[in-house]
Amino acid sequence: MGGQRLTALLFLAFLFHSPSSAMPGKKTKHHHPCKSLVLYFHDIIYNGKNSKNATAAIVGAPAWANKTILAGQNHFGDLVIFDDPITLDNNLHSKPVGRAQGFYLYDKKEIFTAWLGFSFVLNSTDHKGTINFAGADPLMNKTRDISVIGGTGDFFMTRGIATVMTDAFEGEVYFRLRVDINLYECW
Amino acid sequence: MGGQRLTALLFLAFLFHSPSSAMPGKKTKHHHPCKSLVLYFHDIIYNGKNSKNATAAIVGAPAWANKTILAGQNHFGDLVIFDDPITLDNNLHSKPVGRAQGFYLYDKKEIFTAWLGFSFVLNSTDHKGTINFAGADPLMNKTRDISVIGGTGDFFMTRGIATVMTDAFEGEVYFRLRVDINLYECW
Amino acid sequence: MGGQRLTALLFLAFLFHSPSSAMPGKKTKHHHPCKSLVLYFHDIIYNGKNSKNATAAIVGAPAWANKTILAGQNHFGDLVIFDDPITLDNNLHSKPVGRAQGFYLYDKKEIFTAWLGFSFVLNSTDHKGTINFAGADPLMNKTRDISVIGGTGDFFMTRGIATVMTDAFEGEVYFRLRVDINLYECW
């Protein structure tokens, strides 16, 4: 009898001390994403001359600036809306697997820094659904982490971290971001 | 003795294989919301003449547009701030149960598509608290899923999916959205 | 034998009824944050004369307003981008521990109400990482709750509630917010 009770107690102890047992409000750190993706997106900002190719446009600007050229002081105060193609590799002309849609804003005078709110709207054979992002993007850092705040479809209710890298930057018209998405909550 | 151990093992197996057992970082898909609501909200956009009734206004626009009429090219680049009444049915004149507050922006040239960041601020006998939303809204689809990214009060820490439907669309001044909110995380 | 089975059943019952057992999609309410912080941030809005000191600027405004003075009707339609110093106490001149970066927008004509999307970018000996926020801010209430929608670094994957209080408000140029951050999901 004592043996069985001990066995049950050990099971119980195992359950409560196991790193995989969940207690809401006291989650343990996990370093293994449940899903990972690497994608690129390409932003061509409207500059007054490229309306055909532009995928983004300045729609808000501070009092001292206008909407056909990024503002001085590291573009502080510029708000840009975009609809950028997403590709699997770093080639602007590769077949898009979806669109990156939303906005970014430049929010620091002394250095390039942005804030992002956008979605990946994916529609390929591999992925159908959206991933929603928000967070600060200190552009001068080689890699920057923003939050995956939710998702739909294949990414239903997901959460995670997206590591953003500037993969190319040409003049003040084109840039390409590489996004390493690591999802730690998958449903 | 073997019988009791077997029983305990079966219990254990049940615990770990049950669809309701939680392992953080490896959540299983659940299709049963813990809370559901259906609400409507009503958006009347300022057009230069309706300042009394307007609940929304264009506050950002691309270089080629202005702020009293939605821009060409499917309103690409227009940013709208709103404070819209929320009702339980599809009648604009029903007693509001709260306000939908935040912004939407049109982000595609070829087709109507928007991105939303807003809150439901509810203050009725049934619900007191806020629900926060973010996500892409491809308006031409009959239903669109966005993320519930958090909440306060009665909706403390909640997460879920909101399915948005355009319930009415009159000229370029009034639209009504039906929002089916399904919450999958309730605290 | 009956005794051991009973014991096991009681253990099982305990497991499933314990307030700390987790069932995704049916989380129980927890009132004990896993991490708490109190921080202040300071916003000095550009008014056409203070470009040196300003930490914020109006970048979007409705048709009836401009970008060097906050709009009438409780600033409805003004969109402000900011990069504000964060301090541990309520002194603007204390050594900053990070920057609050993002945007707020005024979204109601009848009363002061805002909507916030921003990050705390912390870089001190105590905290390295970002906390991302979103939500409605009904400014006339003494305290307002917004959502912590994610984080990075020391705040990896966190969620919680931030209670915002207006700690000072001077003319239409300077305000200081006290933010009590309570995190209920820590990884």
Short mmCIF file of N, CA and C in Angstrom, two decimals, chain C residues 94-180:
data_model
loop_
_atom_site.label_atom_id
_atom_site.label_comp_id
_atom_site.label_asym_id
_atom_site.label_seq_id
_atom_site.Cartn_x
_atom_site.Cartn_y
_atom_site.Cartn_z
N SER C 94 15.84 63.70 -14.21
CA SER C 94 16.51 62.49 -13.72
C SER C 94 17.13 61.75 -14.90
N LYS C 95 18.16 60.97 -14.58
CA LYS C 95 18.82 60.19 -15.62
C LYS C 95 17.82 59.21 -16.25
N PRO C 96 17.62 59.29 -17.58
CA PRO C 96 16.66 58.38 -18.22
C PRO C 96 17.13 56.92 -18.16
N VAL C 97 16.18 56.01 -18.02
CA VAL C 97 16.48 54.58 -18.07
C VAL C 97 16.05 53.97 -19.40
N GLY C 98 15.53 54.82 -20.27
CA GLY C 98 15.10 54.34 -21.58
C GLY C 98 14.24 55.38 -22.26
N ARG C 99 13.62 54.99 -23.37
CA ARG C 99 12.78 55.92 -24.14
C ARG C 99 11.43 55.27 -24.41
N ALA C 100 10.39 56.10 -24.31
CA ALA C 100 9.05 55.69 -24.73
C ALA C 100 8.88 56.17 -26.16
N GLN C 101 8.64 55.24 -27.09
CA GLN C 101 8.61 55.59 -28.51
C GLN C 101 7.36 55.03 -29.17
N GLY C 102 6.72 55.86 -29.98
CA GLY C 102 5.53 55.41 -30.70
C GLY C 102 4.61 56.57 -31.01
N PHE C 103 3.31 56.34 -30.85
CA PHE C 103 2.37 57.41 -31.20
C PHE C 103 1.17 57.42 -30.26
N TYR C 104 0.53 58.59 -30.19
CA TYR C 104 -0.81 58.65 -29.60
C TYR C 104 -1.68 59.48 -30.51
N LEU C 105 -2.97 59.24 -30.42
CA LEU C 105 -3.90 60.03 -31.23
C LEU C 105 -5.11 60.37 -30.37
N TYR C 106 -5.60 61.58 -30.57
CA TYR C 106 -6.80 62.02 -29.86
C TYR C 106 -8.01 61.62 -30.69
N ASP C 107 -8.97 60.91 -30.07
CA ASP C 107 -10.01 60.32 -30.89
C ASP C 107 -11.44 60.59 -30.43
N LYS C 108 -11.65 61.70 -29.72
CA LYS C 108 -13.03 62.02 -29.33
C LYS C 108 -13.24 63.52 -29.32
N LYS C 109 -14.37 63.97 -29.85
CA LYS C 109 -14.62 65.40 -29.93
C LYS C 109 -15.10 66.00 -28.62
N GLU C 110 -15.87 65.22 -27.85
CA GLU C 110 -16.59 65.78 -26.70
C GLU C 110 -15.74 65.84 -25.44
N ILE C 111 -14.64 65.10 -25.41
CA ILE C 111 -13.88 64.98 -24.17
C ILE C 111 -12.46 64.52 -24.57
N PHE C 112 -11.47 64.75 -23.71
CA PHE C 112 -10.11 64.29 -24.02
C PHE C 112 -10.02 62.77 -23.91
N THR C 113 -9.74 62.14 -25.01
CA THR C 113 -9.54 60.70 -25.03
C THR C 113 -8.49 60.40 -26.09
N ALA C 114 -7.62 59.44 -25.79
CA ALA C 114 -6.54 59.12 -26.73
C ALA C 114 -6.47 57.62 -26.97
N TRP C 115 -5.69 57.25 -27.95
CA TRP C 115 -5.36 55.83 -28.21
C TRP C 115 -3.85 55.75 -28.38
N LEU C 116 -3.25 54.76 -27.75
CA LEU C 116 -1.80 54.68 -27.67
C LEU C 116 -1.27 53.43 -28.33
N GLY C 117 -0.18 53.55 -29.07
CA GLY C 117 0.59 52.41 -29.56
C GLY C 117 2.05 52.79 -29.40
N PHE C 118 2.76 52.13 -28.48
CA PHE C 118 4.14 52.55 -28.24
C PHE C 118 4.92 51.45 -27.54
N SER C 119 6.22 51.70 -27.40
CA SER C 119 7.11 50.76 -26.71
C SER C 119 7.92 51.50 -25.65
N PHE C 120 8.22 50.82 -24.59
CA PHE C 120 9.27 51.24 -23.68
C PHE C 120 10.55 50.51 -24.13
N VAL C 121 11.54 51.29 -24.53
CA VAL C 121 12.83 50.71 -24.91
C VAL C 121 13.76 50.97 -23.74
N LEU C 122 14.00 49.93 -22.94
CA LEU C 122 14.73 50.10 -21.68
C LEU C 122 16.17 49.64 -21.83
N ASN C 123 17.07 50.43 -21.30
CA ASN C 123 18.48 50.11 -21.40
C ASN C 123 19.19 50.64 -20.17
N SER C 124 18.97 49.96 -19.06
CA SER C 124 19.60 50.35 -17.80
C SER C 124 20.24 49.11 -17.20
N THR C 125 20.91 49.28 -16.06
CA THR C 125 21.49 48.11 -15.42
C THR C 125 20.40 47.14 -14.97
N ASP C 126 19.24 47.67 -14.63
CA ASP C 126 18.15 46.81 -14.15
C ASP C 126 17.40 46.09 -15.26
N HIS C 127 17.17 46.80 -16.37
CA HIS C 127 16.31 46.24 -17.41
C HIS C 127 16.85 46.51 -18.80
N LYS C 128 16.97 45.47 -19.59
CA LYS C 128 17.33 45.60 -21.00
C LYS C 128 16.27 44.87 -21.82
N GLY C 129 15.61 45.62 -22.68
CA GLY C 129 14.58 45.00 -23.50
C GLY C 129 13.46 45.98 -23.76
N THR C 130 12.43 45.50 -24.46
CA THR C 130 11.33 46.39 -24.80
C THR C 130 10.02 45.81 -24.27
N ILE C 131 9.10 46.73 -23.97
CA ILE C 131 7.73 46.37 -23.60
C ILE C 131 6.81 47.09 -24.57
N ASN C 132 5.88 46.37 -25.20
CA ASN C 132 5.00 46.96 -26.20
C ASN C 132 3.59 47.12 -25.66
N PHE C 133 3.01 48.29 -25.92
CA PHE C 133 1.71 48.66 -25.35
C PHE C 133 0.71 49.03 -26.45
N ALA C 134 -0.57 48.80 -26.19
CA ALA C 134 -1.63 49.32 -27.06
C ALA C 134 -2.90 49.45 -26.24
N GLY C 135 -3.69 50.48 -26.58
CA GLY C 135 -4.99 50.57 -25.92
C GLY C 135 -5.54 51.96 -25.82
N ALA C 136 -6.78 52.01 -25.39
CA ALA C 136 -7.52 53.27 -25.25
C ALA C 136 -7.12 53.95 -23.94
N ASP C 137 -7.00 55.27 -24.00
CA ASP C 137 -6.58 56.06 -22.85
C ASP C 137 -7.57 57.20 -22.61
N PRO C 138 -8.65 56.91 -21.88
CA PRO C 138 -9.63 57.97 -21.56
C PRO C 138 -9.06 58.94 -20.53
N LEU C 139 -8.42 60.00 -21.04
CA LEU C 139 -7.55 60.86 -20.23
C LEU C 139 -8.21 61.48 -19.00
N MET C 140 -9.52 61.64 -19.02
CA MET C 140 -10.17 62.31 -17.91
C MET C 140 -10.34 61.40 -16.70
N ASN C 141 -10.15 60.10 -16.89
CA ASN C 141 -10.18 59.17 -15.76
C ASN C 141 -8.84 59.25 -15.01
N LYS C 142 -8.89 59.14 -13.71
CA LYS C 142 -7.66 59.24 -12.92
C LYS C 142 -6.67 58.15 -13.32
N THR C 143 -7.15 56.93 -13.44
CA THR C 143 -6.29 55.83 -13.91
C THR C 143 -6.94 55.17 -15.11
N ARG C 144 -6.08 54.73 -16.03
CA ARG C 144 -6.58 54.07 -17.25
C ARG C 144 -5.74 52.82 -17.49
N ASP C 145 -6.39 51.73 -17.86
CA ASP C 145 -5.68 50.48 -18.12
C ASP C 145 -5.51 50.25 -19.61
N ILE C 146 -4.27 49.99 -20.02
CA ILE C 146 -4.01 49.60 -21.40
C ILE C 146 -3.34 48.22 -21.38
N SER C 147 -3.18 47.63 -22.56
CA SER C 147 -2.63 46.27 -22.63
C SER C 147 -1.13 46.28 -22.89
N VAL C 148 -0.42 45.42 -22.19
CA VAL C 148 0.95 45.06 -22.58
C VAL C 148 0.80 43.88 -23.54
N ILE C 149 1.15 44.11 -24.81
CA ILE C 149 0.84 43.12 -25.85
C ILE C 149 2.05 42.26 -26.22
N GLY C 150 3.20 42.54 -25.62
CA GLY C 150 4.38 41.75 -25.92
C GLY C 150 5.63 42.42 -25.40
N GLY C 151 6.74 41.72 -25.54
CA GLY C 151 8.01 42.28 -25.10
C GLY C 151 9.16 41.48 -25.65
N THR C 152 10.35 42.04 -25.48
CA THR C 152 11.57 41.38 -25.96
C THR C 152 12.65 41.53 -24.89
N GLY C 153 13.76 40.80 -25.05
CA GLY C 153 14.86 40.90 -24.09
C GLY C 153 14.42 40.40 -22.72
N ASP C 154 14.65 41.23 -21.68
CA ASP C 154 14.22 40.85 -20.34
C ASP C 154 12.72 40.63 -20.25
N PHE C 155 11.99 41.16 -21.23
CA PHE C 155 10.53 41.07 -21.20
C PHE C 155 10.00 40.16 -22.32
N PHE C 156 10.84 39.22 -22.70
CA PHE C 156 10.52 38.23 -23.74
C PHE C 156 9.11 37.68 -23.59
N MET C 157 8.28 37.94 -24.60
CA MET C 157 6.95 37.31 -24.72
C MET C 157 5.97 37.72 -23.62
N THR C 158 6.27 38.74 -22.87
CA THR C 158 5.42 39.07 -21.73
C THR C 158 4.06 39.62 -22.15
N ARG C 159 3.09 39.53 -21.27
CA ARG C 159 1.80 40.20 -21.41
C ARG C 159 1.38 40.74 -20.05
N GLY C 160 0.49 41.74 -20.07
CA GLY C 160 0.05 42.29 -18.81
C GLY C 160 -0.82 43.51 -18.99
N ILE C 161 -0.89 44.28 -17.92
CA ILE C 161 -1.71 45.48 -17.90
C ILE C 161 -0.84 46.64 -17.43
N ALA C 162 -0.96 47.78 -18.11
CA ALA C 162 -0.29 49.00 -17.66
C ALA C 162 -1.35 50.00 -17.22
N THR C 163 -1.22 50.45 -16.01
CA THR C 163 -2.15 51.46 -15.49
C THR C 163 -1.49 52.82 -15.61
N VAL C 164 -2.11 53.68 -16.40
CA VAL C 164 -1.54 54.98 -16.75
C VAL C 164 -2.23 56.07 -15.93
N MET C 165 -1.43 56.97 -15.37
CA MET C 165 -1.95 58.13 -14.64
C MET C 165 -1.28 59.40 -15.14
N THR C 166 -2.06 60.45 -15.34
CA THR C 166 -1.46 61.74 -15.70
C THR C 166 -0.88 62.35 -14.43
N ASP C 167 0.44 62.45 -14.39
CA ASP C 167 1.12 62.89 -13.18
C ASP C 167 1.36 64.40 -13.19
N ALA C 168 1.37 64.98 -14.39
CA ALA C 168 1.50 66.44 -14.52
C ALA C 168 1.00 66.81 -15.90
N PHE C 169 0.51 68.03 -16.01
CA PHE C 169 -0.04 68.49 -17.27
C PHE C 169 0.13 70.00 -17.26
N GLU C 170 1.05 70.50 -18.09
CA GLU C 170 1.34 71.93 -18.06
C GLU C 170 1.04 72.55 -19.41
N GLY C 171 0.03 73.40 -19.42
CA GLY C 171 -0.39 74.04 -20.66
C GLY C 171 -0.67 72.97 -21.68
N GLU C 172 -0.40 73.25 -22.92
CA GLU C 172 -0.60 72.21 -23.93
C GLU C 172 0.76 71.80 -24.50
N VAL C 173 1.79 71.87 -23.67
CA VAL C 173 3.13 71.55 -24.15
C VAL C 173 3.74 70.34 -23.44
N TYR C 174 3.59 70.26 -22.13
CA TYR C 174 4.25 69.20 -21.37
C TYR C 174 3.24 68.35 -20.63
N PHE C 175 3.40 67.05 -20.69
CA PHE C 175 2.71 66.19 -19.73
C PHE C 175 3.62 65.06 -19.31
N ARG C 176 3.31 64.52 -18.14
CA ARG C 176 4.10 63.42 -17.59
C ARG C 176 3.13 62.31 -17.20
N LEU C 177 3.40 61.12 -17.64
CA LEU C 177 2.57 59.98 -17.28
C LEU C 177 3.33 59.05 -16.34
N ARG C 178 2.63 58.59 -15.31
CA ARG C 178 3.14 57.52 -14.47
C ARG C 178 2.53 56.22 -14.98
N VAL C 179 3.34 55.22 -15.15
CA VAL C 179 2.85 53.95 -15.69
C VAL C 179 3.19 52.83 -14.69
N ASP C 180 2.16 52.21 -14.16
CA ASP C 180 2.33 51.04 -13.29
C ASP C 180 2.13 49.80 -14.15
#
